[in-house]
Every structure is written in structure tokens, then in C-alpha cells.
Coordinates of C-alpha atoms in Angstrom, one line a residue:
Chain A
X1 CA 16.8 44.9 -12.8
X2 CA 14.5 43.0 -15.1
X3 CA 17.0 43.3 -17.9
X4 CA 19.8 41.5 -16.1
X5 CA 17.7 38.7 -14.9
X6 CA 16.6 37.9 -18.4
X7 CA 20.0 38.0 -19.9
X8 CA 21.5 35.9 -17.2
X9 CA 18.7 33.3 -17.0
X10 CA 20.0 31.3 -19.9
X11 CA 22.4 29.5 -17.7
X12 CA 20.6 28.7 -14.5
X13 CA 22.2 25.9 -12.5
X14 CA 20.5 23.6 -10.1
X15 CA 21.6 25.7 -7.1
X16 CA 20.3 28.9 -8.9
X17 CA 16.9 27.2 -9.3
X18 CA 16.8 26.2 -5.7
X19 CA 17.6 29.7 -4.7
X20 CA 14.7 31.0 -6.8
X21 CA 12.3 28.4 -5.2
X22 CA 13.5 29.4 -1.8
X23 CA 13.0 33.1 -2.6
X24 CA 9.4 32.6 -3.8
X25 CA 8.5 30.3 -0.9
X26 CA 10.0 32.3 2.0
X27 CA 8.7 35.6 0.7
X28 CA 5.3 34.0 0.1
X29 CA 5.2 32.4 3.6
X30 CA 6.2 35.6 5.4
X31 CA 3.6 37.5 3.4
X32 CA 1.0 35.1 4.6
X33 CA 2.2 35.4 8.2
X34 CA 1.7 39.2 7.9
X35 CA -1.8 38.7 6.6
X36 CA -3.2 35.9 8.7
X37 CA -3.8 37.9 11.9
X38 CA -6.1 40.3 9.9
X39 CA -8.0 37.4 8.4
X40 CA -8.4 35.6 11.7
X41 CA -9.6 38.9 13.3
X42 CA -12.2 39.4 10.7
X43 CA -13.4 35.8 10.4
X44 CA -13.6 35.3 14.1
X45 CA -15.6 38.5 14.6
X46 CA -18.3 37.0 12.4
X47 CA -18.2 33.7 14.3
X48 CA -20.3 32.5 17.2
X49 CA -18.8 33.4 20.5
X50 CA -19.4 30.0 22.1
X51 CA -17.6 28.3 19.2
X52 CA -14.6 30.5 19.6
X53 CA -14.4 29.7 23.4
X54 CA -14.6 26.0 22.6
X55 CA -12.5 25.7 19.5
X56 CA -10.4 28.8 19.4
X57 CA -10.1 31.5 16.7
X58 CA -10.7 30.7 13.1
X59 CA -9.4 31.4 9.6
X60 CA -12.9 31.2 8.1
X61 CA -16.1 31.6 10.0
X62 CA -17.2 28.2 11.2
X63 CA -20.5 29.2 12.7
X64 CA -21.6 32.5 11.2
X65 CA -23.0 35.1 13.6
X66 CA -23.5 38.8 13.6
X67 CA -24.2 39.0 17.3
X68 CA -20.9 40.8 18.1
X69 CA -21.7 43.6 15.7
X70 CA -25.3 43.7 16.9
X71 CA -24.1 44.2 20.5
X72 CA -21.6 46.9 19.5
X73 CA -24.2 48.8 17.4
X74 CA -26.9 48.5 20.0
X75 CA -25.3 51.5 21.7
X76 CA -23.3 53.0 18.9
X77 CA -23.0 56.6 20.1
X78 CA -19.6 56.2 21.8
X79 CA -18.2 54.3 18.8
X80 CA -19.6 56.7 16.3
X81 CA -18.5 59.7 18.4
X82 CA -15.0 58.3 18.7
X83 CA -15.0 57.7 14.9
X84 CA -15.9 61.2 14.1
X85 CA -13.4 62.5 16.6
X86 CA -10.6 60.5 15.1
X87 CA -11.6 61.4 11.5
X88 CA -11.7 65.2 12.4
X89 CA -8.4 64.9 14.3
X90 CA -6.7 63.1 11.4
X91 CA -8.0 65.5 8.8
X92 CA -7.1 68.6 10.8
X93 CA -3.8 67.3 12.1
X94 CA -2.6 66.1 8.6
X95 CA -3.6 69.4 6.9
X96 CA -2.1 71.7 9.5
X97 CA 0.9 69.5 10.1
X98 CA 1.6 69.1 6.4
X99 CA 1.5 72.9 5.9
X100 CA 3.9 73.6 8.8
X101 CA 6.3 70.8 7.9
X102 CA 6.5 71.6 4.3
X103 CA 7.0 75.3 5.0
X104 CA 9.8 74.5 7.5
X105 CA 11.3 71.9 5.2
X106 CA 11.4 74.3 2.3
X107 CA 12.9 77.2 4.3
X108 CA 15.5 75.0 5.9
X109 CA 17.0 73.9 2.6
X110 CA 17.1 77.3 1.0
X111 CA 20.8 77.9 0.4
X112 CA 20.3 81.6 0.7
X113 CA 18.7 81.4 4.2
X114 CA 21.3 82.7 6.7
X115 CA 20.0 80.8 9.7
X116 CA 19.2 77.5 8.1
X117 CA 22.0 75.5 9.8
X118 CA 21.3 77.1 13.2
X119 CA 17.5 76.3 13.0
X120 CA 18.1 72.8 11.6
X121 CA 20.3 72.1 14.6
X122 CA 17.8 73.6 17.0
X123 CA 15.2 71.2 15.6
X124 CA 17.5 68.2 15.4
X125 CA 18.8 68.6 18.9
X126 CA 15.3 67.7 20.3
X127 CA 15.9 64.2 19.0
X128 CA 19.1 63.9 21.0
X129 CA 18.0 65.1 24.4
X130 CA 14.6 65.3 26.0
X131 CA 13.2 66.1 29.4
X132 CA 11.4 62.8 29.5
X133 CA 7.8 62.0 30.2
X134 CA 7.3 63.8 33.6
X135 CA 8.1 67.3 32.4
X136 CA 6.0 66.7 29.3
X137 CA 3.1 65.6 31.5
X138 CA 3.5 68.7 33.7
X139 CA 3.7 71.0 30.6
X140 CA 0.5 69.7 29.2
X141 CA -1.5 69.5 32.4
X142 CA -0.2 72.5 34.4
X143 CA 1.4 74.7 31.8
X144 CA -0.9 74.5 28.9
X145 CA -4.0 73.2 30.8
X146 CA -4.8 70.7 28.0
X147 CA -6.0 67.9 30.3
X148 CA -9.4 66.6 29.1
X149 CA -9.1 68.9 26.0
X150 CA -9.2 67.3 22.6
X151 CA -6.5 69.6 21.4
X152 CA -4.0 67.4 23.2
X153 CA -4.7 64.8 20.5
X154 CA -3.9 67.4 17.8
X155 CA -1.2 69.8 18.7
X156 CA 1.7 67.7 20.0
X157 CA 1.7 65.6 16.8
X158 CA 1.7 68.5 14.3
X159 CA 5.5 68.4 13.7
X160 CA 8.3 66.1 14.4
X161 CA 12.0 66.4 13.6
X162 CA 12.1 63.3 11.4
X163 CA 9.3 64.4 9.1
X164 CA 10.9 67.8 8.8
X165 CA 14.2 66.2 7.8
X166 CA 12.4 64.0 5.3
X167 CA 10.6 66.9 3.8
X168 CA 13.8 69.0 3.7
X169 CA 15.5 66.2 1.7
X170 CA 12.6 66.0 -0.7
X171 CA 12.6 69.8 -1.2
X172 CA 16.3 69.7 -2.0
X173 CA 15.5 67.9 -5.2
X174 CA 13.5 70.9 -6.4
X175 CA 15.9 73.1 -8.3
X176 CA 16.8 76.3 -6.5
X177 CA 16.7 78.2 -9.8
X178 CA 12.9 78.1 -9.6
X179 CA 13.0 80.1 -6.4
X180 CA 15.7 82.4 -7.8
X181 CA 14.0 83.3 -11.0
X182 CA 10.7 83.9 -9.2
X183 CA 12.5 86.2 -6.8
X184 CA 13.9 88.2 -9.7
X185 CA 10.4 88.5 -11.0
X186 CA 9.6 90.1 -7.7
X187 CA 7.7 87.3 -6.0
X188 CA 7.9 87.1 -2.2
X189 CA 9.2 84.0 -0.4
X190 CA 5.8 82.9 1.0
X191 CA 4.1 83.3 -2.4
X192 CA 6.9 81.3 -4.0
X193 CA 6.4 78.5 -1.5
X194 CA 2.6 78.4 -1.9
X195 CA 2.3 79.0 -5.7
X196 CA 5.4 77.3 -7.1
X197 CA 6.9 74.9 -4.5
X198 CA 3.9 73.2 -3.1
X199 CA 2.5 72.1 -6.5
X200 CA 6.0 70.7 -7.4
X201 CA 6.2 68.9 -4.0
X202 CA 3.1 66.8 -4.4
X203 CA 4.9 63.4 -4.1
X204 CA 6.6 64.6 -0.9
X205 CA 3.3 66.0 0.4
X206 CA 1.7 62.6 -0.2
X207 CA 4.4 60.7 1.6
X208 CA 4.7 63.0 4.6
X209 CA 0.9 63.4 4.7
X210 CA 0.6 59.6 4.9
X211 CA 3.0 59.4 7.8
X212 CA 1.1 62.2 9.6
X213 CA -2.4 60.7 8.9
X214 CA -1.2 57.3 10.1
X215 CA 0.2 58.8 13.3
X216 CA -3.1 60.6 14.0
X217 CA -5.3 57.6 13.1
X218 CA -3.2 55.4 15.4
X219 CA -3.0 57.9 18.2
X220 CA -3.8 56.6 21.6
X221 CA -0.9 57.6 23.9
X222 CA -1.8 61.2 24.5
X223 CA -5.4 60.3 24.8
X224 CA -4.5 57.7 27.5
X225 CA -2.3 60.1 29.4
X226 CA -4.5 63.2 29.2
X227 CA -8.1 62.3 28.8
X228 CA -10.0 61.2 31.9
X229 CA -11.6 57.7 31.7
X230 CA -14.9 59.4 32.3
X231 CA -14.8 61.2 29.0
X232 CA -17.3 59.8 26.6
X233 CA -15.5 60.1 23.3
X234 CA -12.0 58.8 22.8
X235 CA -9.6 58.4 19.9
X236 CA -10.6 55.3 18.1
X237 CA -7.5 53.2 19.1
X238 CA -7.9 54.2 22.7
X239 CA -11.6 53.2 22.5
X240 CA -10.4 49.9 21.2
X241 CA -7.9 49.6 24.0
X242 CA -10.7 50.2 26.6
X243 CA -12.9 47.5 24.9
X244 CA -10.0 45.1 25.0
X245 CA -8.9 45.6 28.5
X246 CA -12.2 46.3 30.3
X247 CA -14.3 43.3 29.8
X248 CA -17.2 44.9 31.7
X249 CA -17.7 47.6 29.1
X250 CA -20.2 45.5 27.2
X251 CA -22.3 44.9 30.3
X252 CA -23.6 48.4 30.1
X253 CA -24.9 48.2 26.5
X254 CA -28.6 48.1 25.9
X255 CA -28.1 44.7 24.2
X256 CA -27.0 43.2 27.5
X257 CA -30.5 43.6 28.9
X258 CA -31.8 40.7 26.7
X259 CA -28.7 38.6 26.5
X260 CA -27.7 36.7 29.7
X261 CA -24.3 37.9 30.9
X262 CA -22.6 34.6 30.3
X263 CA -23.7 34.7 26.6
X264 CA -22.4 38.2 26.0
X265 CA -20.0 38.0 23.1
X266 CA -17.0 39.6 24.9
X267 CA -14.3 38.1 22.8
X268 CA -15.9 38.5 19.4
X269 CA -17.0 42.1 20.3
X270 CA -13.4 43.0 20.9
X271 CA -12.6 41.6 17.4
X272 CA -15.6 43.4 15.8
X273 CA -14.5 46.7 17.3
X274 CA -11.0 46.1 16.1
X275 CA -12.3 45.4 12.6
X276 CA -14.2 48.6 12.6
X277 CA -11.3 50.6 14.0
X278 CA -8.8 49.3 11.5
X279 CA -11.1 49.0 8.4
X280 CA -10.3 52.4 6.9
X281 CA -6.6 51.8 7.1
X282 CA -6.8 48.4 5.4
X283 CA -9.2 49.8 2.8
X284 CA -7.1 52.8 2.0
X285 CA -3.9 50.8 2.1
X286 CA -3.6 49.6 -1.5
X287 CA -3.9 53.2 -2.7
X288 CA -1.4 54.8 -0.4
X289 CA 1.3 52.2 0.2
X290 CA 3.4 53.2 -2.8
X291 CA 3.9 56.7 -1.3
X292 CA 5.0 55.0 1.8
X293 CA 7.6 52.8 0.1
X294 CA 8.9 56.0 -1.7
X295 CA 9.1 57.8 1.6
X296 CA 11.0 55.1 3.4
X297 CA 13.5 54.8 0.6
X298 CA 14.2 58.5 0.3
X299 CA 14.3 59.1 4.0
X300 CA 16.6 56.2 4.7
X301 CA 19.1 56.5 1.9
X302 CA 19.6 60.2 2.4
X303 CA 19.3 60.1 6.1
Chain B
X1 CA 30.4 94.0 19.2
X2 CA 31.3 96.8 16.9
X3 CA 28.5 98.9 15.4
X4 CA 29.5 97.7 11.9
X5 CA 29.0 94.0 12.6
X6 CA 25.9 94.8 14.5
X7 CA 24.5 96.6 11.5
X8 CA 25.6 93.7 9.3
X9 CA 23.7 91.2 11.5
X10 CA 20.7 93.5 11.3
X11 CA 21.0 93.6 7.5
X12 CA 21.2 89.8 7.3
X13 CA 18.1 89.6 9.5
X14 CA 16.2 92.0 7.3
X15 CA 17.2 90.2 4.1
X16 CA 15.9 86.9 5.6
X17 CA 12.8 88.4 7.3
X18 CA 10.1 86.4 5.4
X19 CA 12.1 83.2 5.8
X20 CA 12.4 83.8 9.5
X21 CA 8.7 84.4 9.8
X22 CA 8.1 81.2 7.9
X23 CA 10.4 79.2 10.3
X24 CA 8.8 80.8 13.3
X25 CA 6.0 78.1 13.8
X26 CA 8.6 75.4 14.0
X27 CA 10.8 77.4 16.4
X28 CA 7.9 78.1 18.7
X29 CA 6.5 74.5 18.5
X30 CA 9.8 72.9 19.5
X31 CA 10.5 75.6 22.1
X32 CA 7.2 74.7 23.8
X33 CA 7.1 71.0 23.4
X34 CA 10.8 70.1 23.6
X35 CA 12.8 72.9 25.1
X36 CA 10.5 74.1 27.9
X37 CA 10.3 70.6 29.4
X38 CA 14.1 70.1 29.4
X39 CA 14.9 71.9 32.6
X40 CA 12.1 69.7 34.2
X41 CA 14.7 66.9 34.3
X42 CA 15.7 68.6 37.6
X43 CA 12.8 66.8 39.2
X44 CA 15.1 63.8 39.3
X45 CA 17.0 65.5 42.1
X46 CA 14.0 66.5 44.2
X47 CA 11.4 64.9 46.3
X48 CA 8.7 66.2 44.0
X49 CA 5.5 67.6 45.5
X50 CA 2.7 68.5 43.2
X51 CA 1.5 71.4 45.4
X52 CA 5.0 73.0 45.5
X53 CA 6.0 72.6 41.9
X54 CA 9.3 71.7 40.4
X55 CA 11.7 74.3 41.8
X56 CA 10.2 74.6 45.3
X57 CA 10.1 70.9 46.0
X58 CA 12.9 69.8 48.4
X59 CA 16.2 69.0 46.8
X60 CA 17.5 65.6 47.7
X61 CA 20.6 65.2 45.5
X62 CA 21.2 61.7 44.3
X63 CA 18.8 60.1 46.8
X64 CA 16.4 58.9 44.0
X65 CA 19.2 57.3 42.1
X66 CA 20.5 55.7 45.2
X67 CA 17.1 54.1 45.8
X68 CA 16.8 53.0 42.2
X69 CA 20.2 51.3 42.3
X70 CA 19.8 49.7 45.7
X71 CA 16.4 48.3 44.9
X72 CA 17.8 46.8 41.7
X73 CA 15.2 48.6 39.6
X74 CA 17.6 50.6 37.5
X75 CA 19.8 47.6 36.7
X76 CA 16.8 45.5 35.7
X77 CA 15.3 48.3 33.5
X78 CA 18.6 49.1 31.8
X79 CA 19.4 45.4 31.3
X80 CA 15.9 44.7 29.8
X81 CA 15.9 47.8 27.6
X82 CA 19.4 47.2 26.2
X83 CA 19.0 43.4 25.7
X84 CA 15.7 43.7 24.0
X85 CA 17.1 46.4 21.7
X86 CA 20.2 44.3 20.9
X87 CA 17.9 41.4 20.0
X88 CA 15.6 43.6 18.0
X89 CA 18.4 45.2 16.1
X90 CA 20.3 41.9 15.3
X91 CA 17.4 39.6 14.6
X92 CA 15.6 42.4 12.7
X93 CA 18.4 43.5 10.5
X94 CA 19.5 40.0 9.6
X95 CA 16.0 39.0 8.7
X96 CA 15.5 42.2 6.7
X97 CA 18.6 41.7 4.7
X98 CA 17.6 38.1 4.1
X99 CA 14.2 39.2 2.9
X100 CA 15.6 41.9 0.7
X101 CA 18.0 39.5 -1.0
X102 CA 15.2 37.0 -1.6
X103 CA 12.9 39.8 -3.0
X104 CA 15.8 40.7 -5.3
X105 CA 15.8 37.1 -6.7
X106 CA 12.1 37.3 -7.6
X107 CA 11.8 38.1 -11.3
X108 CA 8.0 38.2 -11.4
X109 CA 7.3 41.9 -10.9
X110 CA 3.6 41.4 -9.9
X111 CA 4.5 38.8 -7.2
X112 CA 7.2 41.0 -5.8
X113 CA 5.0 44.1 -5.7
X114 CA 2.1 42.3 -4.0
X115 CA 4.2 40.5 -1.4
X116 CA 6.1 43.6 -0.6
X117 CA 2.9 45.6 -0.2
X118 CA 1.4 43.1 2.2
X119 CA 4.6 42.8 4.2
X120 CA 4.2 46.5 5.0
X121 CA 0.7 46.2 6.3
X122 CA 1.7 45.4 9.9
X123 CA 3.6 48.6 10.0
X124 CA 0.4 50.5 9.4
X125 CA -1.6 49.4 12.4
X126 CA -1.5 50.6 15.9
X127 CA 0.1 48.7 18.8
X128 CA -3.3 48.5 20.4
X129 CA -4.4 46.2 17.6
X130 CA -1.0 44.3 17.7
X131 CA -1.8 43.8 21.4
X132 CA -5.1 42.2 20.5
X133 CA -3.4 39.9 17.9
X134 CA -0.9 38.7 20.5
X135 CA -3.7 38.2 23.0
X136 CA -5.5 36.0 20.4
X137 CA -2.5 33.8 20.2
X138 CA -1.4 33.9 23.9
X139 CA -4.8 33.8 25.7
X140 CA -4.6 31.0 28.2
X141 CA -8.1 29.5 27.6
X142 CA -8.6 29.8 23.9
X143 CA -5.5 31.4 22.4
X144 CA -4.0 29.8 19.3
X145 CA -1.0 28.5 21.1
X146 CA -2.8 26.6 23.9
X147 CA -5.4 25.3 21.5
X148 CA -2.7 23.8 19.4
X149 CA -0.9 22.4 22.5
X150 CA -4.2 20.8 23.7
X151 CA -4.9 19.3 20.3
X152 CA -1.4 17.8 20.3
X153 CA -2.3 16.3 23.7
X154 CA 0.1 18.6 25.7
X155 CA -0.6 20.7 28.7
X156 CA -1.4 24.4 28.1
X157 CA 1.3 26.9 29.0
X158 CA 0.4 29.5 31.7
X159 CA 1.1 32.3 29.3
X160 CA 0.4 35.6 31.2
X161 CA 2.1 34.4 34.4
X162 CA 5.3 32.9 32.9
X163 CA 7.9 35.6 32.2
X164 CA 10.3 33.2 30.3
X165 CA 8.3 33.0 27.1
X166 CA 7.8 36.8 26.7
X167 CA 11.2 37.7 25.3
X168 CA 10.5 35.3 22.4
X169 CA 7.0 36.7 21.9
X170 CA 8.3 40.3 21.9
X171 CA 11.1 39.6 19.5
X172 CA 8.7 37.8 17.2
X173 CA 6.2 40.6 17.3
X174 CA 8.8 43.2 16.7
X175 CA 10.0 41.2 13.7
X176 CA 6.5 40.8 12.4
X177 CA 5.7 44.5 12.6
X178 CA 9.0 45.9 11.2
X179 CA 10.5 43.3 8.8
X180 CA 8.7 44.4 5.7
X181 CA 9.4 48.1 6.5
X182 CA 13.1 47.5 7.1
X183 CA 13.6 45.2 4.1
X184 CA 12.5 48.1 1.8
X185 CA 15.5 50.1 2.8
X186 CA 17.9 47.2 2.0
X187 CA 16.0 46.3 -1.2
X188 CA 16.3 49.9 -2.4
X189 CA 20.1 49.7 -1.9
X190 CA 20.1 46.5 -3.9
X191 CA 18.2 48.0 -6.8
X192 CA 20.7 50.9 -7.0
X193 CA 23.5 48.4 -7.9
X194 CA 24.9 49.1 -11.3
X195 CA 23.3 46.3 -13.5
X196 CA 26.5 46.0 -15.5
X197 CA 28.5 44.8 -12.6
X198 CA 26.1 41.9 -12.0
X199 CA 25.7 41.2 -15.7
X200 CA 29.4 40.8 -16.3
X201 CA 29.7 38.6 -13.3
X202 CA 26.9 36.4 -14.6
X203 CA 28.5 36.2 -18.0
X204 CA 31.7 35.1 -16.3
X205 CA 29.7 32.2 -14.9
X206 CA 29.0 33.3 -11.4
X207 CA 26.0 31.5 -9.8
X208 CA 23.2 33.4 -8.1
X209 CA 24.5 32.4 -4.7
X210 CA 28.0 33.7 -5.6
X211 CA 26.4 36.9 -6.8
X212 CA 24.8 37.3 -3.4
X213 CA 27.9 36.4 -1.5
X214 CA 30.5 38.4 -3.4
X215 CA 28.6 41.3 -4.9
X216 CA 25.3 42.1 -3.1
X217 CA 26.2 41.4 0.6
X218 CA 29.3 43.6 0.4
X219 CA 27.2 46.3 -1.2
X220 CA 24.7 46.2 1.7
X221 CA 27.5 46.5 4.3
X222 CA 27.6 50.3 4.5
X223 CA 23.8 50.5 4.9
X224 CA 23.9 47.8 7.5
X225 CA 26.7 49.4 9.4
X226 CA 25.0 52.8 9.4
X227 CA 21.6 51.4 10.5
X228 CA 23.3 49.3 13.1
X229 CA 25.3 52.3 14.5
X230 CA 22.3 54.6 14.6
X231 CA 20.2 52.0 16.4
X232 CA 23.1 51.6 18.8
X233 CA 22.6 55.3 19.6
X234 CA 19.0 54.6 20.6
X235 CA 19.7 51.5 22.6
X236 CA 18.4 53.0 25.8
X237 CA 15.1 54.0 24.2
X238 CA 12.4 51.3 24.3
X239 CA 9.3 51.0 22.3
X240 CA 6.6 51.9 24.8
X241 CA 3.7 51.0 22.5
X242 CA 5.0 47.5 21.9
X243 CA 5.6 46.6 25.5
X244 CA 2.6 48.3 27.0
X245 CA 0.1 46.7 24.6
X246 CA 1.6 43.3 24.1
X247 CA 2.6 42.4 27.6
X248 CA -0.1 44.3 29.5
X249 CA 0.1 47.4 31.5
X250 CA 0.5 46.2 35.1
X251 CA 1.3 42.5 35.0
X252 CA 3.8 42.5 37.9
X253 CA 4.4 38.7 37.4
X254 CA 6.3 39.5 34.2
X255 CA 8.3 42.6 35.2
X256 CA 11.5 40.7 35.7
X257 CA 11.7 39.9 31.9
X258 CA 9.4 42.6 30.4
X259 CA 9.8 45.8 32.3
X260 CA 11.7 48.4 30.3
X261 CA 12.6 52.1 31.0
X262 CA 9.5 53.4 29.3
X263 CA 7.0 51.2 31.0
X264 CA 8.5 51.9 34.4
X265 CA 8.5 55.6 33.9
X266 CA 4.9 55.5 32.7
X267 CA 3.8 53.4 35.6
X268 CA 5.6 55.5 38.2
X269 CA 3.9 58.6 36.8
X270 CA 0.4 57.3 36.1
X271 CA -0.1 54.6 38.7
X272 CA 2.2 55.5 41.6
X273 CA 2.3 59.3 41.1
X274 CA 6.0 59.0 41.9
X275 CA 7.2 61.9 39.7
X276 CA 10.7 61.9 41.2
X277 CA 11.4 58.2 40.6
X278 CA 10.1 58.5 37.0
X279 CA 12.3 61.5 36.4
X280 CA 15.4 59.9 37.8
X281 CA 15.1 57.0 35.4
X282 CA 14.3 59.5 32.5
X283 CA 17.4 61.5 33.5
X284 CA 19.6 58.5 33.3
X285 CA 18.1 57.6 30.0
X286 CA 18.4 61.0 28.5
X287 CA 21.9 61.7 29.6
X288 CA 23.4 58.3 28.7
X289 CA 21.3 58.3 25.5
X290 CA 22.7 61.6 24.5
X291 CA 26.3 60.5 24.9
X292 CA 25.6 57.3 23.1
X293 CA 24.3 59.1 20.0
X294 CA 27.2 61.5 20.1
X295 CA 29.6 58.6 20.4
X296 CA 28.0 56.6 17.6
X297 CA 27.9 59.7 15.3
X298 CA 31.6 60.0 16.0
X299 CA 32.0 56.4 15.0
X300 CA 30.0 56.8 11.8
X301 CA 32.1 59.8 10.9
X302 CA 35.2 57.7 11.1
X303 CA 33.7 54.8 9.0
X304 CA 31.4 56.6 6.5
X305 CA 31.8 60.3 6.8
X306 CA 29.0 61.0 4.3
X307 CA 26.4 59.5 6.6
X308 CA 27.3 61.4 9.8
X309 CA 24.3 63.3 11.2
X310 CA 26.3 66.3 12.5

């Protein structure tokens, strides 16, 4: 693309220049709109609560205060437990899910696999028709007895049809000759998959792994449906949800004993919790987003 | 079946044995989590009782549907779900194409990469956090919106009790969260354009606006049509996370404008324990949704056969 722009730029008319200015401006403004909520959240969490109540949220801390963080960390065991739970769930889910999805994706694109179309349809059909929320709820609670069991955060998210289709499309770009020649040398299908295909599929694994990790990190729905409110540790996003919606959660912290209730930093504590729950994603983001862009492009163009 | 074809089938199976074993986890997984719940849709035709279970609960025929139609619930839910989806699809796609075209005009690679990366950030966060962001803006006492109104000397708006403003909020939030993501797809299509086509047009004296109008927009058309059609297939499916976190779980004041199929089903199940009513709405959604996808796929096949799903 760069090449064209350069060769064409020697005759830019006034309207062309206006278009360029518009492009830079609109894209820049929209980028800022995407970023500002994160900045406001972080700045306001370091701001004095009373100032927020009076003057609203801020782009830069007006009156710096660490009170919100002090209150949160005065009784950190729930937060830390939820953090550990979420990290373990994300690591386990991403590893197991990635293994299962890549194995399925590889098998389903093997041209010599007799049942590949039948099984592809079997998986694809689940996106067309579903029993809905009630049978799913009954399956988890009465069939599998996973209520109040942390496995409910892990198992249902291991595979989904879209990621399998995405993986299958990736795997198609690995030449089938590799499999064929390995078979002639006497290697078994599973060995071929582990030893030859997986190393070649690293970009695909990175992309699908990112989707999986994101899903697990952001998980709150199964937790909300299937974990009792009395359970101490929750997935991080659900913990955040409870902090946001239940204002009285702070009243039970040790810090509340020496802070009068009207001075408890309820609003800034919500923001501080959000900062802590989102931090890892924002920090990891610059390193992983290129895989994300790659994944969307391939998944979308090939369908 | 003759014994010969039987032995052939057995031979095929044996040849594929390892591959079958390797696909077994997926088969079992989808059997448990997708296929076993499917017959449960029958609850829609029963007066479900938890103690009796699905198939022993009294059969009531279309009674649940009759109630949903007569109470006006079904109409409201379908109307809201469909209208929101249409708004999301149209506003979203048009803005995404607009963004992609503008990104394509940006020659400075670093600027483009950085802006594109940051635009994607909203897609990475959970709807719980999005809900908090919206609350920061919409909060009656010290949200951004009312603070601004007060500073301008105007009266604050009763945000969480006024249903009329929420369609705009929801459309804006949906746009904010998905625009960067969607624009990548269109931008990828743009970068796959043969550079020589554009180069020769530019040498012939075409302006950048003409380039967009006569070369790039027509090139995006198939992608647009395909994405549009496929989103049409999902028009009865709402984004539960968005509505639940942004609007609030049980704010009955706003139901008229913000209640969609997913939120109703969830509420019926979790708050009212009305499994039958939740199932009846799900049944409607699943069955009509199924026909919609099959229909749109048929349409796609007619327009762009390469893109058809099945």
C-alpha cells in the first residue's frame, strides 16, 4: 500500500488534502474516545472521594488520594483469592482448550478423514439451534451437579464452534504433504499432530489462545449463574460486578471500623477494583494485539 | 445393508481409527453441552415443576405462548431485540466502513498501527467494566453527563428512570466496543486490493475521493453484504452482557425500551424461577432464529456462493 501512496502523492489536490486531514483527525479522535474511559477510571481511582462526588470524575487526579486502594487492601483475601482463581482458571482453560481445539481443527481439515464433513456439521449445527438457557441451567445443576463447583468456570468454555472453525481454516494452510510424508515414514496421526503440526501452527495457537484466555479472564456469566453469592472467591469480573452493584460490600471491611460510613470511598473503591481487575489485560495488550488482528482477519475473510 | 458394504464401512472406520479418537473429545463435549440440552426445549410446553422434572411436569400445550402474547411480553421482547440489532448492524457497519476507509488514507504507518491498536482495546474488556464506564457517565448525581449539564446551567436528566435515552446509550456503547474490531475486517479487504488498479486510476487523474467512491466502496460491497446477511441471521439473538451490565439487572422502569429476549429469559429463570416462561421465549427464539439463518444462508448462496456456510 505504501508504494501506491508515494507514487500518487505528487498530484494531491485540495480535496485530497482535506480528505487526509479528515482521516487523521477522525481516526485520532475516535482513538481518544476509546482510551479516555480507561484514563478516567485510573485517574479517578487515585482521587479523593469527596472531590469526585462534588466535581465528578476526572481525567487527571485533582486531589491525589490512595484511600480507595487502602480500603480495598485492608481486607485483601477475597480480592487475592479471586485473582488466583481467575489466573488458574485462565491458564488451565487456555491450555486444555487450545489442545482440544487444535486437535479437532487439525483432524477436521484432513482431506483423508472420512467423517470430517459429518463431524464438522455436527459441531456447526450447535450454532444454529440451541435448547436455550433453561435446559443448560438444568444440565449444569441437576445433570452434572456443578453448582458451586469451580469447574463450571472451566469446562463449558473449553471449546466453541467458532474457534474450531477458525483453527480449521488456519490448519488448512499447512501443506497436507507434511502429514502424508510423515505417514509414509510410519508416524501415527497423533504423533504427527504433536510433533509436526503443533510447532508449525504457532501463530494459530497464539491467536486462538488469546481468544480463549480473554474469554476466561472476562468470564462472569457462568459464575453468576452457578456460584452462590455466599461463596467467598469469585471470578475476578464477577467480584468486580458485586463491588459495583452492592454498595454495602465495603462496610464489612476492617478499614470501615476507623472510617465513618459517610466517608467510605464507595465510588473510588469501585474504580480501584476495576483498575486491579483490568490491569493485566491492559498491560499484556501491546504484546498480544497483533495476534488478535491476525485472527480476526483470517477468521473473517475465510468465514 | 449388504455384508459387503458393512465390511467396507468397518474398513473405513478402522482406517480412520486414530482420527476418530482424536475427534472424540469434541464429539463428547458438544454432545453434553449442546445436544443433551436440546430436548429440554420441551419445557416450553409444560408447567414446569422442579420436583417433577422435565418430562413428568404437566403438559400445557401452547398455554405459555398464549400468556406471553396476551401480556404483550413477547411482542415487546421481539421488537426490542430486533430493533436494537438492526440499529447495531446498520450504525456499526457504516461506521466501521467509514473508519476503514479513513485508516486506508493514513500513510504514516506508525500512526495507523497505534490508532488501530488502541481502537481494539474496548473489545478486550468485559461488559462488567463497560457497565462501570457507562455508570460513570450516566450516574445521576456525579456522572459526566449530568455534571456537564449542571455546568451549562441546565437541569440534570433523570438517567436511570428515563427509558427514552437508553437506546442511544446502548447504540453508542455497542459502537464504542465493536467499531475498532469491525473496521479491521473491512481494512483487511481494502489492503487486499491490487495496487495496480489504484495506481493506474491515480495516474489517470482520479482524486482520492473518486478512488473511494468508484474503486474502494464497490470492493467492500461483497464483504458488507455477507456480514449484513449473517448478522440478519442472528437478529433474534441479543447481547446479554451488554444489556445486563449497561442497563442494570432489574430496573423495571426501563423494561419498555431495554428488555430483550436474553434479559427476560435470564430474569424469568433466576429471579422468578419461571422455567416455563423462560423456555417458551427461548423456544420462539431458537426456532425462528434457526429458520432465519437457513434463509439468510440461502440468500448468501444466491448472491455470493463462495461465502455460503453450508
